[in-house]
Backbone as JSON, one array per atom type, in Angstrom:
{
  "sequence": "MDLRNSIEGWVGSVKNVWEEDPLSGSLFVFVNRRGNSVKRVSWDRTGWCLFAKRLEHGRFRFPQAEAKQELSVQVFQLLLDGIALGGRH",
  "N": [[-153.22, 66.49, -29.67], [-156.33, 67.83, -32.08], [-155.06, 66.94, -34.88], [-157.08, 68.35, -36.82], [-157.35, 70.88, -36.44], [-157.21, 74.36, -37.7], [-154.95, 77.27, -38.71], [-155.47, 78.94, -37.38], [-156.72, 77.61, -34.44], [-154.52, 76.21, -33.77], [-153.31, 78.02, -33.54], [-154.67, 79.45, -31.4], [-155.14, 78.11, -29.67], [-152.67, 78.04, -28.18], [-151.72, 80.77, -27.8], [-154.31, 81.22, -24.99], [-154.66, 78.17, -24.13], [-152.15, 77.44, -23.65], [-150.15, 80.06, -22.89], [-148.62, 81.2, -24.36], [-146.27, 83.51, -26.32], [-147.52, 83.71, -29.46], [-146.24, 84.69, -31.6], [-143.93, 85.14, -31.06], [-141.21, 84.22, -32.99], [-141.09, 81.78, -31.97], [-141.16, 78.5, -31.99], [-144.82, 76.7, -32.46], [-145.77, 72.45, -32.07], [-147.53, 70.64, -32.5], [-148.15, 67.43, -31.84], [-150.31, 64.51, -32.67], [-152.75, 61.33, -31.37], [-152.11, 59.21, -31.65], [-149.69, 59.76, -32.48], [-147.92, 59.77, -34.85], [-147.97, 61.44, -35.94], [-147.35, 65.07, -37.57], [-147.73, 68.42, -36.44], [-146.19, 71.99, -37.21], [-146.18, 74.8, -36.04], [-145.43, 78.29, -36.81], [-144.44, 81.55, -37.11], [-143.54, 84.12, -39.45], [-143.01, 86.9, -39.82], [-143.75, 87.68, -41.27], [-146.39, 85.97, -41.82], [-148.15, 83.62, -41.03], [-146.11, 79.29, -40.83], [-147.25, 76.2, -41.56], [-146.3, 73.55, -41.16], [-146.3, 70.0, -41.6], [-145.46, 66.79, -40.56], [-146.49, 63.24, -41.19], [-146.16, 59.73, -40.5], [-144.96, 56.42, -41.68], [-144.64, 54.06, -40.73], [-144.44, 53.55, -37.5], [-143.71, 55.65, -34.23], [-144.19, 59.29, -33.36], [-140.76, 60.27, -30.57], [-140.91, 61.38, -28.09], [-138.83, 63.6, -25.46], [-140.11, 63.91, -23.46], [-143.46, 63.3, -21.01], [-145.03, 65.33, -21.15], [-147.52, 67.6, -22.19], [-147.11, 70.67, -22.9], [-143.25, 70.79, -23.35], [-140.3, 72.09, -23.74], [-137.77, 72.24, -26.57], [-135.12, 72.2, -28.04], [-133.66, 73.34, -31.45], [-132.73, 70.87, -32.46], [-132.92, 68.64, -31.92], [-134.91, 68.99, -32.09], [-134.74, 68.4, -34.97], [-134.29, 65.3, -34.54], [-135.97, 64.02, -33.63], [-137.77, 64.68, -35.74], [-136.53, 62.87, -37.19], [-137.41, 60.82, -36.73], [-135.44, 59.53, -34.79], [-135.08, 57.85, -31.25], [-135.31, 59.65, -28.48], [-134.95, 59.22, -25.38], [-137.54, 58.78, -22.65], [-140.35, 57.19, -22.35], [-140.88, 53.9, -24.54]],
  "CA": [[-154.82, 68.19, -30.1], [-156.48, 66.35, -32.81], [-154.95, 67.7, -36.31], [-158.05, 68.75, -37.49], [-158.27, 72.57, -36.32], [-156.88, 75.08, -38.43], [-153.6, 77.42, -37.65], [-156.22, 79.5, -35.87], [-157.9, 77.02, -33.84], [-153.88, 75.82, -33.23], [-152.45, 79.95, -32.46], [-155.38, 80.04, -29.8], [-154.83, 77.42, -27.68], [-151.23, 78.64, -27.51], [-152.02, 82.12, -27.03], [-155.1, 80.89, -23.89], [-154.28, 76.79, -23.09], [-150.63, 77.4, -23.08], [-150.19, 81.18, -22.23], [-147.66, 81.81, -24.66], [-147.12, 84.21, -27.92], [-147.69, 82.85, -30.85], [-145.54, 85.57, -32.18], [-142.5, 85.09, -30.47], [-140.14, 83.08, -33.19], [-140.7, 79.82, -31.52], [-142.61, 76.87, -33.2], [-145.38, 75.27, -31.69], [-145.48, 71.46, -31.61], [-148.69, 69.15, -32.18], [-148.92, 66.21, -32.46], [-151.56, 63.38, -32.57], [-153.53, 60.86, -30.69], [-151.65, 58.07, -32.19], [-148.16, 59.7, -32.65], [-147.44, 58.91, -36.12], [-148.04, 62.42, -36.9], [-147.83, 66.01, -36.06], [-148.03, 69.69, -37.42], [-145.47, 72.45, -36.61], [-147.14, 76.14, -36.78], [-144.26, 79.87, -37.05], [-144.91, 83.31, -37.41], [-142.34, 84.67, -39.63], [-142.82, 87.88, -39.54], [-144.97, 87.96, -42.98], [-147.69, 85.34, -42.02], [-147.47, 81.66, -40.65], [-146.0, 78.36, -41.64], [-147.36, 75.22, -41.15], [-145.04, 72.43, -41.4], [-146.68, 68.67, -41.28], [-145.5, 65.22, -41.92], [-146.82, 61.61, -40.62], [-145.0, 58.68, -40.39], [-146.39, 55.73, -42.42], [-144.04, 53.4, -39.92], [-143.45, 54.25, -36.08], [-144.2, 57.19, -34.05], [-142.86, 60.26, -33.1], [-140.86, 59.83, -29.59], [-141.15, 63.59, -28.0], [-138.17, 63.47, -24.2], [-141.07, 63.17, -22.01], [-144.43, 62.84, -21.7], [-145.65, 66.3, -20.51], [-148.41, 68.28, -23.17], [-145.86, 71.2, -23.07], [-142.08, 70.8, -23.36], [-139.46, 73.16, -24.77], [-136.71, 71.11, -27.18], [-133.83, 72.43, -28.78], [-133.42, 72.7, -32.46], [-131.34, 70.31, -32.7], [-133.38, 67.24, -30.87], [-136.76, 68.5, -32.22], [-134.71, 68.05, -35.57], [-133.86, 63.99, -34.63], [-137.89, 63.62, -33.47], [-138.25, 64.61, -36.99], [-135.57, 61.97, -38.12], [-137.03, 60.03, -36.87], [-134.77, 59.05, -33.28], [-136.42, 58.06, -29.8], [-135.09, 60.11, -27.43], [-135.37, 59.16, -23.63], [-138.62, 59.29, -22.82], [-141.06, 56.91, -22.83], [-141.39, 53.7, -25.34]],
  "C": [[-154.82, 66.62, -31.43], [-156.22, 68.02, -33.62], [-155.84, 68.34, -37.3], [-158.42, 69.65, -37.84], [-157.42, 72.94, -37.59], [-155.77, 76.47, -37.78], [-154.29, 78.07, -36.6], [-156.84, 78.52, -34.84], [-156.19, 76.86, -33.38], [-152.97, 76.76, -32.24], [-153.67, 79.5, -31.22], [-155.63, 79.41, -29.05], [-153.24, 77.62, -27.39], [-151.45, 80.15, -26.43], [-153.42, 81.81, -25.36], [-155.03, 79.66, -23.22], [-152.72, 77.55, -22.23], [-149.83, 78.74, -22.59], [-148.86, 81.56, -22.85], [-147.41, 82.7, -25.8], [-146.93, 83.99, -28.31], [-146.84, 83.5, -31.49], [-144.19, 86.35, -32.31], [-141.14, 84.52, -31.8], [-140.36, 81.92, -32.48], [-141.53, 79.19, -31.97], [-142.74, 75.77, -32.61], [-145.83, 73.73, -32.57], [-146.05, 71.02, -31.51], [-148.74, 68.29, -32.7], [-149.96, 65.18, -32.26], [-151.95, 62.47, -31.66], [-152.3, 59.45, -30.41], [-150.12, 58.36, -32.73], [-147.63, 59.74, -33.53], [-147.22, 60.1, -36.8], [-147.31, 64.29, -36.41], [-147.43, 67.4, -37.53], [-147.44, 70.24, -36.61], [-146.24, 74.37, -37.33], [-145.97, 77.09, -36.37], [-144.98, 80.69, -37.16], [-143.62, 83.52, -38.43], [-141.92, 85.71, -40.13], [-143.86, 89.11, -40.42], [-146.51, 87.15, -42.75], [-147.4, 84.13, -41.9], [-147.37, 80.58, -41.43], [-146.77, 77.67, -41.17], [-146.4, 73.81, -42.35], [-146.33, 71.0, -41.7], [-145.97, 67.63, -41.72], [-145.42, 64.45, -40.4], [-146.22, 60.79, -40.5], [-145.34, 57.19, -41.45], [-145.27, 54.27, -41.24], [-143.66, 53.87, -38.68], [-144.41, 54.97, -36.05], [-143.09, 58.55, -33.92], [-142.86, 59.37, -31.57], [-140.35, 60.87, -28.71], [-140.07, 62.53, -26.32], [-138.84, 62.68, -23.62], [-142.2, 62.95, -22.64], [-145.69, 63.65, -21.28], [-145.89, 66.75, -21.9], [-147.83, 69.25, -23.45], [-144.45, 71.06, -22.77], [-141.1, 72.08, -24.29], [-138.47, 71.65, -25.9], [-136.36, 72.02, -28.6], [-134.05, 72.85, -29.85], [-132.91, 71.57, -33.39], [-132.01, 68.94, -32.22], [-134.51, 67.42, -32.07], [-136.23, 67.77, -33.87], [-134.16, 65.81, -36.22], [-135.17, 63.34, -34.52], [-137.9, 63.5, -34.7], [-137.74, 62.95, -38.39], [-135.92, 60.69, -37.89], [-136.33, 58.67, -34.8], [-135.26, 58.74, -33.0], [-134.96, 58.87, -28.9], [-134.79, 60.12, -25.77], [-136.3, 58.76, -23.57], [-139.01, 58.1, -21.97], [-141.36, 56.06, -24.21], [-142.09, 52.41, -26.06]]
}
């Protein structure tokens, strides 16, 4: 995903590409090609929230290679902390 998009671009992808409801309260995470930057978009009843993190060294390592996957809050926090969980390395 091109992380230069705006919040509206990411919300449009959630609706049109993934066919998910962006107002559901779920967190939607986008990763750049290098795997060293993530952006998280969510709705909190009053507006859109945007979280961004870029690693200075290394990559975020997601458990699977699929473009769309569901993660628990705990697994997502471990990934943000730089802990690799299964999948390809």
